Amino acid sequence: MPAEIKEQWKKVIDRLPRYKPRLQDESEFFSVGRDEAASLFVPSMANSDQESFSFLFCGVGDARHLFATLACIAEHAREKSSLCSKKIYFTLVDINPAVFARDMLVLRMLNDFVKEAAEDRPVTAAAISYVYATQVMPSWIYDRVQTAIRGVIGRLKADSRRALDEYIDFNWMPNMTLLDFNWEATKSDGPSPMLNFTPLGVVNSLFAKFPAYMLGPNTSGVFAHLVGFFSYMAVVWGQSKDQIQIELVLDDMVGFMEKSEFHLNVFSHVPDRFDAIHMSNIPDYVGGPLTTFLHGLPILHTGGASEMTSHVMSSALQWATHDEFLVEHLLLADRGQIENTFSAALTKKSLQIESIFSDKIFGASGAVLAQSLTWTRKTNEHLAWSQLIRRKDLELWLHMHFLKLSLPFKRPERDSNGLVYAPLNMAIFFRLITHLSRVGYPPHWLSDILDSLCGGEPITQARAPRAMIVDAAQARKVHAMRKMSIKPFVQEFRTLLAIWRPLFSFGIIPSDVELIPDLTTVREYRLQFTVPADVILCTKPVLALVFWNTRENGRPPAVGLREALLDDEHADPAYEAIRRQDGRVYVISTWEWETKTAIATFWFSEATLKAMFPQKGDGNSSGSSSGWDAYVWRTDSWTPVLGPLPITQDTLKIGDVWDRRGILTIHMPHADPATSIP
């Protein structure tokens, strides 16, 4: 990959958000997991001739799956001594630093256990057990934990040591590892850490697949099981620590995956292709299989032994079948088409689970999507011509994705069982286009589809969703051909197209070359809102930035904005001119919000924002005022949250340009993915 393109990819990943923002940008802290500890090491790996294995744990939490994997490797090494000489890489990814503070403490004490005299080990094992599985601890355990904390701080590099020292001084209290004060401080009703777990529940989840006989025949009681488990883990750690390398990565799961895909991670000594990936229920909140298929599967080794595992928690009871779940997220109703398009295949074991649970729900944990299902990457070859989605169907499918991203159907504001999240912004559309190009879709097909959307009035048979969940019938539905205005969303689309254009492996020939802004005119902008004291800070990624031409439109509707922006059979006719004319309303889904400063940051075409301000002598000039207002709008209930904020030369802060070199002409070679992206 050319260096310039690599630089552009890094900038896209680092500077463009992939999710709609939340008013509360602090990550929630879950100190103790709920799912059964499961090993990523599968029996077939024991007979592999690989010299090393690499495992990725996303949303690692309390590291229970890491411990289960270590235990499983140790068990197989008893019978397969060659495993003892293989290098094992573990990459742990989480977005919350409090998670790693807790995990580092546990790992530190495991390491201490190995080095200690036999008479000191029971205290260390007990300390780990209390930290891991209880809400309170006796004072003598507290003292041992404090010693471990000082040990962790002492081993860190100077800058990291200072940062963690400040963090621990402020946050760590007697129930220290259960609290993240950064998160607790955001709650209007005061701190309320997650304490609704029991030591027995933790033991049950740890021992779900861990053979209890390894603790000895006389082990009984919850505390004895915890001490026995961590004593065993310490022994395993001591025996295999020269083989093991653990990397902690503070990052969003999908961001890390995408950096790995393009070899952009800074950890050059750590593999960026994996034998197994465990995602827990993180996909619930980051776009489901559309996101994980685009970014998780490409960093798996090809072949049946490499697997990517996840389960659904927030909406498991919503889906009677796996296909229903896939349709909602991928908008494809044919399993074979899904497998071809994303080179994805369920493992044999997951197919068996699917057949048992499909169309049956046995309580909260008995739905098919509540089970851990595992996908493999079939190939990295181009699709055969017969495997491609037909051209007209591809256009319909991509138009459906565009409309679903722009105009998500209404859903409840508050979290509830069965709530299906819609967190993705328009950036995912361009990632999908990149994927389709890579797997072999003809360049002119993709270019024509982008051009049709860029014009702002595609002729299409697609429609925005008409239910919260898109089912197979809706995904297959071919509506009457209609010239549809998408002008409220097209300026964001054109801006993102300009940014992605040099990253595509194909050229774009727009009908009007002036529609796509030059990268030297794409700028970063900032707006600072006022957040009233009575505003409830939204914790779901559902927010859009709306620019409304108040001078020409009057005030926006307090309810019904979605119907005002729709341009189909269900549209509100009162707003027809507003949604069909240029310069009346702009909706931006790809932007960032900082809670502390109440600043919204976004990239946009300079010419579009300049055009908001009346030019001198046009009769409408009013100093620095534009006649436009900015709002923060929810896209679940479609109601305003913040605003109006008048757009003036004072309130609109102008930042740097995206690229000072203009349109880049270097494109990634249109080659087999196996050679262009190993």
XYZ file of C-alpha atoms in Angstrom:
678
model
C 0.000 0.000 0.000
C 1.492 3.402 -0.962
C 2.636 5.486 1.990
C 0.284 8.357 1.090
C -2.723 6.045 1.114
C -1.626 4.477 4.383
C -1.400 7.969 5.866
C -4.899 8.792 4.596
C -6.350 5.591 6.093
C -4.795 6.403 9.446
C -6.280 9.885 9.313
C -9.736 8.558 8.435
C -9.645 6.033 11.281
C -8.282 8.506 13.828
C -10.199 11.661 12.868
C -13.577 10.513 11.546
C -15.927 8.953 14.098
C -17.699 5.756 13.066
C -20.671 6.133 15.423
C -23.161 8.885 16.067
C -22.238 10.647 19.309
C -23.827 10.635 22.750
C -24.229 13.667 24.988
C -22.494 11.649 27.709
C -19.147 10.645 26.218
C -17.747 8.807 29.268
C -17.669 5.023 28.816
C -19.686 2.932 31.246
C -17.652 0.640 33.502
C -18.638 -3.000 33.988
C -16.241 -4.403 36.560
C -17.501 -8.001 36.626
C -18.670 -9.953 33.601
C -21.711 -12.182 33.317
C -20.965 -14.565 30.466
C -19.440 -17.996 30.965
C -15.655 -18.077 30.768
C -14.816 -19.640 27.396
C -11.511 -20.653 25.843
C -10.508 -19.425 22.394
C -8.071 -22.303 22.065
C -9.785 -25.104 20.153
C -8.585 -28.744 20.087
C -7.507 -28.602 16.437
C -4.897 -25.982 17.347
C -3.067 -28.521 19.505
C -2.197 -30.500 16.377
C -1.294 -27.476 14.276
C 2.244 -26.992 13.000
C 2.012 -23.239 13.584
C 4.910 -21.786 15.543
C 2.674 -19.247 17.276
C -0.948 -18.431 18.041
C -2.566 -15.032 18.395
C -5.801 -14.312 20.246
C -7.794 -11.093 20.362
C -10.128 -10.338 23.282
C -12.393 -7.345 22.652
C -14.173 -5.634 25.498
C -11.963 -7.786 27.695
C -13.626 -6.751 30.965
C -12.466 -8.940 33.853
C -10.323 -11.116 31.527
C -12.250 -14.314 32.306
C -11.902 -15.548 28.713
C -8.148 -14.963 28.841
C -7.917 -17.129 31.962
C -10.084 -19.838 30.399
C -7.858 -19.853 27.306
C -4.683 -20.116 29.383
C -6.163 -23.013 31.344
C -7.212 -24.809 28.159
C -3.764 -24.423 26.600
C -2.165 -25.798 29.781
C -4.511 -28.783 29.765
C -3.672 -29.634 26.135
C 0.045 -29.130 26.809
C -0.069 -32.045 29.248
C -0.638 -34.356 26.285
C 1.038 -32.320 23.555
C 4.444 -31.209 24.784
C 5.159 -29.315 21.545
C 2.690 -26.669 22.718
C 5.168 -25.702 25.420
C 7.553 -24.252 22.825
C 5.021 -22.208 20.857
C 4.697 -18.453 21.249
C 1.262 -17.301 22.436
C 0.144 -13.719 21.818
C -2.834 -12.249 23.648
C -4.154 -8.831 22.625
C -6.646 -7.327 25.073
C -8.724 -4.401 23.812
C -11.044 -2.242 25.875
C -12.234 1.339 25.648
C -12.187 1.973 29.399
C -8.885 2.497 31.274
C -10.502 1.394 34.543
C -10.791 -2.106 33.060
C -7.053 -2.349 32.493
C -6.230 -0.891 35.897
C -8.147 -3.796 37.428
C -6.763 -6.446 35.066
C -3.178 -5.292 35.552
C -3.637 -5.628 39.283
C -4.835 -9.233 38.966
C -2.024 -10.129 36.546
C 0.507 -8.519 38.861
C -0.650 -10.629 41.804
C -0.582 -13.807 39.682
C 3.013 -12.981 38.857
C 3.768 -12.296 42.533
C 2.305 -15.695 43.473
C 4.827 -17.469 41.249
C 7.791 -15.735 42.898
C 6.620 -15.893 46.514
C 7.489 -18.356 49.216
C 4.913 -21.093 49.728
C 3.693 -19.620 53.018
C 2.853 -16.251 51.344
C 0.930 -17.657 48.409
C -2.404 -18.282 50.177
C -2.670 -14.579 51.034
C -2.020 -13.553 47.430
C -4.503 -16.094 46.063
C -7.074 -14.843 48.557
C -6.397 -11.224 47.573
C -6.962 -12.022 43.897
C -10.186 -13.826 44.767
C -11.555 -10.915 46.791
C -10.623 -8.367 44.111
C -12.131 -10.496 41.372
C -15.400 -11.679 42.871
C -16.519 -9.711 45.924
C -17.813 -6.276 46.817
C -15.940 -6.025 50.136
C -12.676 -7.324 51.534
C -11.078 -7.657 55.001
C -8.402 -5.168 55.987
C -5.544 -7.666 55.699
C -6.550 -8.336 52.096
C -6.843 -4.601 51.470
C -3.244 -4.159 52.655
C -2.047 -6.900 50.293
C -3.888 -5.287 47.382
C -2.338 -1.900 48.144
C 1.096 -3.519 47.954
C 0.203 -4.899 44.522
C -1.032 -1.490 43.363
C 2.288 0.087 44.297
C 4.031 -2.696 42.397
C 2.005 -2.021 39.245
C 2.760 1.691 39.403
C 6.450 1.046 39.951
C 6.778 -1.046 36.792
C 5.188 1.489 34.463
C 7.129 3.934 32.338
C 7.481 7.378 33.851
C 4.686 9.092 31.902
C 2.297 6.158 32.205
C 3.225 5.769 35.860
C 2.306 9.391 36.595
C -1.032 9.075 34.783
C -2.012 5.868 36.561
C -0.773 7.196 39.891
C -3.122 10.175 39.546
C -5.926 7.874 38.464
C -5.506 5.538 41.439
C -5.101 8.364 43.959
C -8.468 9.720 42.883
C -10.386 6.523 42.230
C -9.208 3.576 44.289
C -10.982 3.112 47.576
C -11.774 0.059 49.742
C -14.020 -1.397 47.007
C -11.464 -0.068 44.638
C -11.703 -2.238 41.544
C -15.473 -1.932 41.263
C -15.425 1.848 40.898
C -14.677 4.124 37.976
C -15.176 7.631 39.340
C -14.999 9.178 35.867
C -18.149 7.236 35.000
C -19.815 7.580 38.396
C -19.328 11.361 38.332
C -21.560 11.607 35.255
C -24.644 10.235 37.030
C -27.177 12.853 38.057
C -28.449 10.695 40.941
C -25.013 10.133 42.448
C -22.561 7.197 42.289
C -24.107 3.764 41.896
C -21.433 1.260 40.836
C -22.493 -2.088 39.433
C -22.614 -4.339 42.493
C -25.403 -6.696 41.434
C -23.272 -9.832 41.304
C -22.393 -12.533 43.802
C -19.221 -14.547 44.393
C -21.251 -17.682 43.658
C -22.305 -16.271 40.300
C -18.687 -15.471 39.459
C -17.606 -19.001 40.410
C -20.357 -20.548 38.301
C -19.318 -18.546 35.249
C -15.607 -19.276 35.755
C -16.189 -23.006 36.145
C -18.761 -23.389 33.365
C -16.126 -24.995 31.140
C -13.188 -25.247 33.533
C -12.744 -28.768 34.929
C -13.215 -28.498 38.696
C -11.263 -31.744 39.203
C -8.085 -29.753 38.530
C -8.510 -28.154 41.963
C -8.368 -31.449 43.786
C -11.031 -33.800 45.190
C -11.627 -32.013 48.498
C -12.360 -28.521 47.186
C -15.710 -27.238 48.401
C -17.271 -23.846 48.957
C -17.232 -20.653 46.916
C -14.103 -19.133 48.418
C -12.121 -22.372 48.128
C -13.040 -22.581 44.439
C -11.911 -19.001 43.836
C -8.617 -19.487 45.660
C -8.087 -22.814 43.909
C -8.829 -21.324 40.498
C -6.385 -18.447 40.844
C -3.747 -20.646 42.468
C -3.998 -22.902 39.438
C -3.864 -19.892 37.092
C -0.735 -18.647 38.855
C 0.945 -22.018 38.347
C -0.011 -21.975 34.653
C 1.291 -18.428 34.415
C 4.591 -19.406 35.991
C 5.033 -22.395 33.678
C 4.218 -20.563 30.458
C 5.079 -16.895 31.008
C 8.141 -17.136 28.743
C 5.833 -18.224 25.919
C 3.181 -15.615 26.567
C 3.021 -12.013 25.490
C 0.049 -9.891 26.564
C -0.638 -6.540 24.930
C -3.175 -4.133 26.441
C -4.763 -1.768 23.925
C -6.960 1.116 25.041
C -9.146 1.575 21.977
C -12.528 1.048 20.432
C -12.832 -2.564 19.251
C -13.655 -1.682 15.653
C -11.027 1.034 15.473
C -8.383 -1.458 16.565
C -9.652 -4.001 14.030
C -9.485 -1.516 11.179
C -5.988 -0.385 12.119
C -4.938 -4.033 12.225
C -6.495 -4.630 8.824
C -4.258 -1.986 7.242
C -1.209 -2.725 9.430
C -1.495 0.646 11.163
C -1.109 -0.436 14.784
C 1.984 0.823 16.535
C 2.755 -2.576 18.064
C 5.038 -3.896 15.325
C 6.147 -6.821 17.491
C 2.574 -8.064 17.958
C 0.636 -9.955 15.250
C -2.246 -8.119 13.599
C -3.812 -11.283 12.195
C -5.517 -13.598 14.639
C -6.361 -17.249 15.135
C -9.369 -16.355 17.274
C -11.318 -13.212 18.151
C -13.711 -12.964 21.077
C -16.099 -9.981 20.980
C -18.547 -10.842 23.784
C -21.663 -8.689 23.214
C -19.760 -5.600 22.026
C -21.314 -5.894 18.517
C -24.693 -5.009 20.087
C -23.447 -1.445 20.444
C -21.233 -0.945 17.376
C -23.424 -1.937 14.444
C -23.681 -5.718 14.687
C -22.488 -8.002 11.888
C -22.213 -5.182 9.341
C -19.320 -3.805 11.369
C -17.765 -7.080 12.498
C -17.950 -8.698 9.051
C -16.296 -5.655 7.469
C -13.514 -5.316 10.042
C -13.299 -8.479 12.150
C -13.234 -11.160 9.471
C -10.381 -9.552 7.450
C -7.994 -9.870 10.408
C -8.684 -13.581 10.872
C -6.395 -16.091 9.266
C -8.254 -17.867 6.488
C -9.325 -21.433 7.112
C -11.701 -23.157 9.468
C -9.407 -23.079 12.509
C -9.569 -19.279 12.853
C -12.806 -18.057 14.406
C -14.651 -14.903 15.455
C -17.133 -15.290 18.312
C -19.863 -13.082 19.758
C -23.313 -13.200 21.286
C -26.244 -10.817 21.619
C -27.323 -9.520 25.005
C -29.338 -6.313 24.663
C -31.849 -7.646 22.128
C -31.478 -11.447 22.225
C -35.212 -12.033 22.716
C -36.002 -9.868 19.700
C -34.809 -12.544 17.274
C -36.468 -15.917 16.828
C -33.944 -16.886 14.157
C -30.406 -15.949 13.260
C -31.557 -14.916 9.786
C -33.860 -12.249 11.275
C -30.861 -10.739 13.039
C -28.698 -10.795 9.918
C -31.397 -9.195 7.762
C -31.832 -6.230 10.116
C -28.121 -5.415 10.127
C -27.061 -6.429 6.610
C -30.320 -5.892 4.647
C -29.715 -9.211 2.882
C -32.343 -11.932 3.177
C -30.352 -14.732 1.550
C -27.762 -16.562 3.705
C -25.756 -17.649 0.679
C -25.536 -14.063 -0.517
C -24.337 -12.971 2.913
C -21.649 -15.659 2.970
C -20.455 -14.700 -0.510
C -20.499 -10.947 0.015
C -18.591 -11.029 3.298
C -16.674 -14.320 2.873
C -18.270 -15.472 6.114
C -19.309 -18.950 7.223
C -20.687 -20.245 10.502
C -18.674 -23.025 12.098
C -20.140 -26.521 12.216
C -20.739 -26.210 15.953
C -22.580 -22.902 15.515
C -24.741 -24.377 12.773
C -25.732 -27.116 15.218
C -26.564 -24.527 17.894
C -28.566 -22.580 15.342
C -30.596 -25.644 14.378
C -31.402 -26.401 18.036
C -32.494 -22.900 19.037
C -33.909 -21.515 15.804
C -37.554 -20.403 16.130
C -37.545 -21.352 19.824
C -37.024 -19.174 22.890
C -36.342 -20.953 26.194
C -36.319 -18.019 28.589
C -33.953 -15.047 28.551
C -30.823 -17.111 27.874
C -32.452 -19.580 25.517
C -32.742 -17.453 22.379
C -30.544 -18.412 19.458
C -28.671 -15.085 19.485
C -27.957 -15.365 23.225
C -25.677 -18.300 22.377
C -22.069 -17.749 21.389
C -21.966 -18.104 17.617
C -18.726 -18.343 15.704
C -17.858 -17.272 12.164
C -14.856 -18.114 10.027
C -13.341 -16.332 7.067
C -13.787 -18.506 3.997
C -11.335 -16.915 1.582
C -9.582 -13.705 0.618
C -10.072 -14.281 -3.105
C -12.209 -12.181 -5.434
C -15.775 -13.335 -5.903
C -16.618 -15.268 -9.027
C -18.947 -13.450 -11.426
C -21.774 -15.801 -10.483
C -21.374 -14.844 -6.806
C -21.857 -11.118 -7.344
C -25.136 -9.443 -6.489
C -26.749 -8.394 -9.769
C -26.063 -4.797 -10.720
C -29.610 -3.469 -10.291
C -29.963 -5.384 -7.002
C -26.642 -3.984 -5.781
C -27.856 -0.452 -6.456
C -31.119 -1.148 -4.617
C -29.232 -2.690 -1.674
C -26.806 0.221 -1.309
C -29.621 2.762 -1.622
C -31.393 0.903 1.209
C -28.298 1.202 3.390
C -28.008 4.908 2.619
C -31.636 5.556 3.566
C -31.428 3.401 6.709
C -28.366 5.337 7.868
C -29.915 8.705 7.031
C -33.437 8.089 8.315
C -33.465 5.344 10.965
C -36.933 4.352 12.081
C -38.155 5.672 15.422
C -37.322 3.628 18.509
C -37.669 4.072 22.277
C -35.462 6.682 23.922
C -34.831 4.600 27.022
C -32.987 1.304 27.166
C -35.264 -1.701 27.365
C -35.172 -5.410 26.684
C -35.306 -5.915 22.965
C -33.956 -2.498 22.016
C -32.029 -2.696 18.747
C -29.362 -0.008 18.528
C -28.676 2.007 15.364
C -25.330 3.664 16.204
C -23.620 3.864 12.813
C -23.096 7.087 10.927
C -22.658 7.601 7.186
C -18.954 6.666 7.301
C -19.888 2.961 7.304
C -21.374 3.377 3.820
C -17.946 4.194 2.396
C -16.351 1.334 4.288
C -18.918 -0.964 2.684
C -18.072 0.444 -0.762
C -14.372 -0.159 -0.056
C -15.113 -3.768 0.857
C -17.215 -4.381 -2.260
C -14.448 -3.029 -4.454
C -11.909 -5.253 -2.740
C -13.918 -8.439 -3.274
C -14.325 -7.789 -6.974
C -17.352 -5.643 -7.790
C -16.815 -3.778 -11.081
C -15.549 -0.209 -10.587
C -18.117 1.350 -12.917
C -20.981 -0.233 -10.950
C -19.776 1.345 -7.730
C -18.864 4.655 -9.369
C -22.328 4.990 -10.913
C -24.039 4.293 -7.575
C -21.911 6.897 -5.801
C -22.612 9.382 -8.565
C -26.378 8.808 -8.363
C -26.329 9.598 -4.642
C -23.918 12.495 -5.029
C -26.394 14.239 -7.319
C -28.919 14.419 -4.505
C -31.864 12.994 -6.444
C -31.328 9.282 -7.155
C -33.963 7.382 -9.083
C -34.517 4.391 -6.856
C -36.748 1.525 -5.820
C -35.473 1.674 -2.228
C -37.237 3.252 0.729
C -36.246 4.269 4.244
C -37.208 1.659 6.892
C -40.906 1.473 7.737
C -40.454 -0.490 10.951
C -37.875 -0.482 13.743
C -36.606 -3.857 12.528
C -36.206 -4.627 8.840
C -37.468 -8.143 8.147
C -36.883 -10.402 5.151
C -40.020 -9.204 3.357
C -38.931 -5.573 3.636
C -35.378 -6.396 2.566
C -36.704 -8.137 -0.562
C -39.310 -5.469 -1.306
C -38.879 -3.692 -4.628
C -40.868 -0.464 -4.556
C -42.034 1.613 -7.480
C -39.283 3.581 -9.175
C -39.135 7.088 -7.719
C -36.972 10.157 -8.085
C -36.137 10.808 -4.457
C -34.615 13.910 -2.929
C -31.854 13.226 -0.407
C -30.678 16.836 -0.374
C -30.784 17.209 3.435
C -28.085 14.500 3.632
C -26.144 14.985 0.424
C -23.673 17.632 1.623
C -22.352 15.292 4.292
C -22.238 12.512 1.692
C -20.220 14.654 -0.737
C -17.793 15.679 2.000
C -17.196 12.062 3.012
C -16.903 11.020 -0.635
C -14.153 13.601 -1.099
C -12.307 12.169 1.907
C -12.708 8.542 0.797
C -12.082 9.152 -2.890
C -8.289 8.663 -2.791
C -8.756 5.461 -0.784
C -10.915 3.704 -3.357
C -9.246 1.257 -5.714
C -11.266 2.742 -8.572
C -11.821 6.159 -10.060
C -15.044 8.136 -9.810
C -16.369 10.025 -12.800
C -19.040 12.359 -11.414
C -21.739 13.786 -13.660
C -20.846 17.183 -12.211
C -17.222 17.471 -11.119
C -18.008 20.479 -8.927
C -20.268 18.441 -6.644
C -17.336 16.705 -4.932
C -15.311 19.256 -2.963
C -11.548 19.387 -3.230
C -9.817 18.144 -0.094
C -8.199 21.559 0.351
C -11.702 22.971 0.913
C -12.864 20.332 3.406
C -12.406 21.886 6.824
C -12.893 21.006 10.451
C -15.521 23.151 12.184
C -16.556 23.557 15.809
C -19.697 24.794 17.500
C -20.107 25.280 21.239
C -23.610 24.670 22.539
C -25.188 25.621 25.836
C -26.446 22.577 27.737
C -29.338 23.480 30.059
C -29.136 22.041 33.563
C -32.338 20.050 33.088
C -31.173 18.240 29.939
C -30.721 14.523 30.502
C -27.406 13.533 28.976
C -28.174 10.912 26.351
C -25.983 7.814 26.767
C -26.969 6.171 23.475
C -25.205 6.994 20.179
C -28.220 8.472 18.387
C -27.407 12.150 17.842
C -27.308 14.091 14.588
C -26.242 17.663 13.961
C -28.963 19.572 12.093
C -28.436 22.891 10.300
C -31.762 24.598 9.664
C -32.271 27.640 7.414
C -34.543 29.546 9.784
C -34.555 32.616 7.561
C -36.308 30.713 4.767
C -37.911 27.759 6.573
C -39.161 29.205 9.839
C -38.714 27.023 12.912
C -38.219 23.244 12.501
C -40.925 20.854 13.720
C -40.526 19.902 17.385
C -41.757 16.437 16.411
C -41.963 14.850 13.002
C -38.585 15.900 11.594
C -38.143 12.443 10.080
C -41.382 12.794 8.107
C -40.293 16.277 7.032
C -37.014 14.909 5.647
C -38.521 11.789 4.051
C -39.217 12.040 0.347
C -41.458 9.045 -0.255
C -45.100 8.038 0.021
C -45.075 8.666 3.800
C -43.559 12.148 3.647
C -45.060 15.251 5.213
C -46.214 17.382 2.235
C -45.872 20.605 4.235
C -42.070 20.321 4.020
C -41.756 19.289 0.372
C -39.945 22.444 -0.730
C -37.540 22.305 2.215
C -36.376 18.736 1.544
C -36.234 19.155 -2.243
C -34.411 22.456 -2.531
C -30.725 23.094 -2.023
C -29.660 25.133 0.964
C -32.662 24.574 3.229
C -31.484 21.941 5.725
C -28.329 19.862 6.293
C -28.141 16.765 8.491
C -24.741 15.504 9.688
C -24.328 12.085 11.289
C -20.497 11.976 11.286
C -19.429 14.338 14.051
C -17.949 14.321 17.540
C -19.194 15.651 20.852
C -17.150 16.526 23.921
C -19.273 16.511 27.058
C -16.894 18.585 29.154
C -16.837 21.563 26.761
C -20.181 21.023 24.952
C -18.327 21.372 21.642
C -19.496 19.704 18.427
C -16.750 19.030 15.863
C -17.334 18.036 12.243
C -15.752 18.091 8.785
C -17.630 19.864 6.012
C -17.279 21.579 2.664
C -16.053 25.138 3.097
C -18.160 26.390 0.191
C -21.377 24.996 1.690
C -20.913 26.771 5.004
C -19.752 29.997 3.375
C -22.945 29.990 1.317
C -24.979 30.181 4.541
C -23.815 33.747 5.106
C -25.490 36.445 2.966
C -23.113 38.224 0.656
C -22.764 41.983 0.846
C -25.292 43.794 -1.285
C -27.812 40.946 -1.559
C -30.355 42.807 0.556
C -30.391 40.214 3.346
C -27.076 40.961 4.979
C -27.227 41.268 8.743
C -23.627 41.466 9.850
C -22.175 38.168 10.960
C -25.527 36.345 11.205
C -26.323 33.657 8.650
C -30.010 33.129 9.301
C -29.220 29.470 10.029
C -29.509 27.678 13.362
C -27.757 24.526 14.579
C -29.476 21.826 16.620
C -28.512 18.529 18.204
C -31.285 16.087 17.307
C -32.050 12.572 18.512
C -32.519 10.060 15.695
C -34.350 7.528 17.866
C -37.294 9.690 18.958
C -36.545 12.344 16.311
C -36.796 15.186 18.819
C -34.403 18.116 19.431
C -32.036 17.984 22.396
C -29.983 21.177 22.097
C -30.437 24.412 20.180
C -31.199 26.575 18.426
C -27.643 27.889 18.241
C -27.452 30.762 15.720
C -24.751 30.199 13.110
C -22.650 33.334 13.073
C -19.079 34.184 12.249
C -18.471 34.144 15.998
C -20.149 30.831 16.885
C -18.770 28.848 13.913
C -15.098 28.191 14.631
C -13.033 27.260 11.591
C -10.215 24.720 11.873
C -7.661 23.182 9.548
C -8.255 21.698 6.102
C -8.365 17.929 5.632
C -5.497 17.868 3.140
C -3.449 20.780 1.813
C -2.385 18.847 -1.278
C -5.804 18.721 -2.919
C -7.198 15.642 -4.638
C -4.762 12.755 -4.424
C -4.378 10.811 -7.644
C -2.742 7.709 -6.186
C -5.155 4.803 -5.764
C -4.690 1.439 -4.142
C -3.904 -1.118 -6.832
C -6.948 -3.060 -7.965
C -5.529 -6.447 -7.126
C -6.263 -9.640 -5.319
C -6.891 -8.795 -1.656
C -4.423 -11.508 -0.724
C -1.636 -9.379 -2.217
C -2.906 -5.852 -1.572
C -3.957 -6.487 2.024
C -2.391 -9.653 3.384
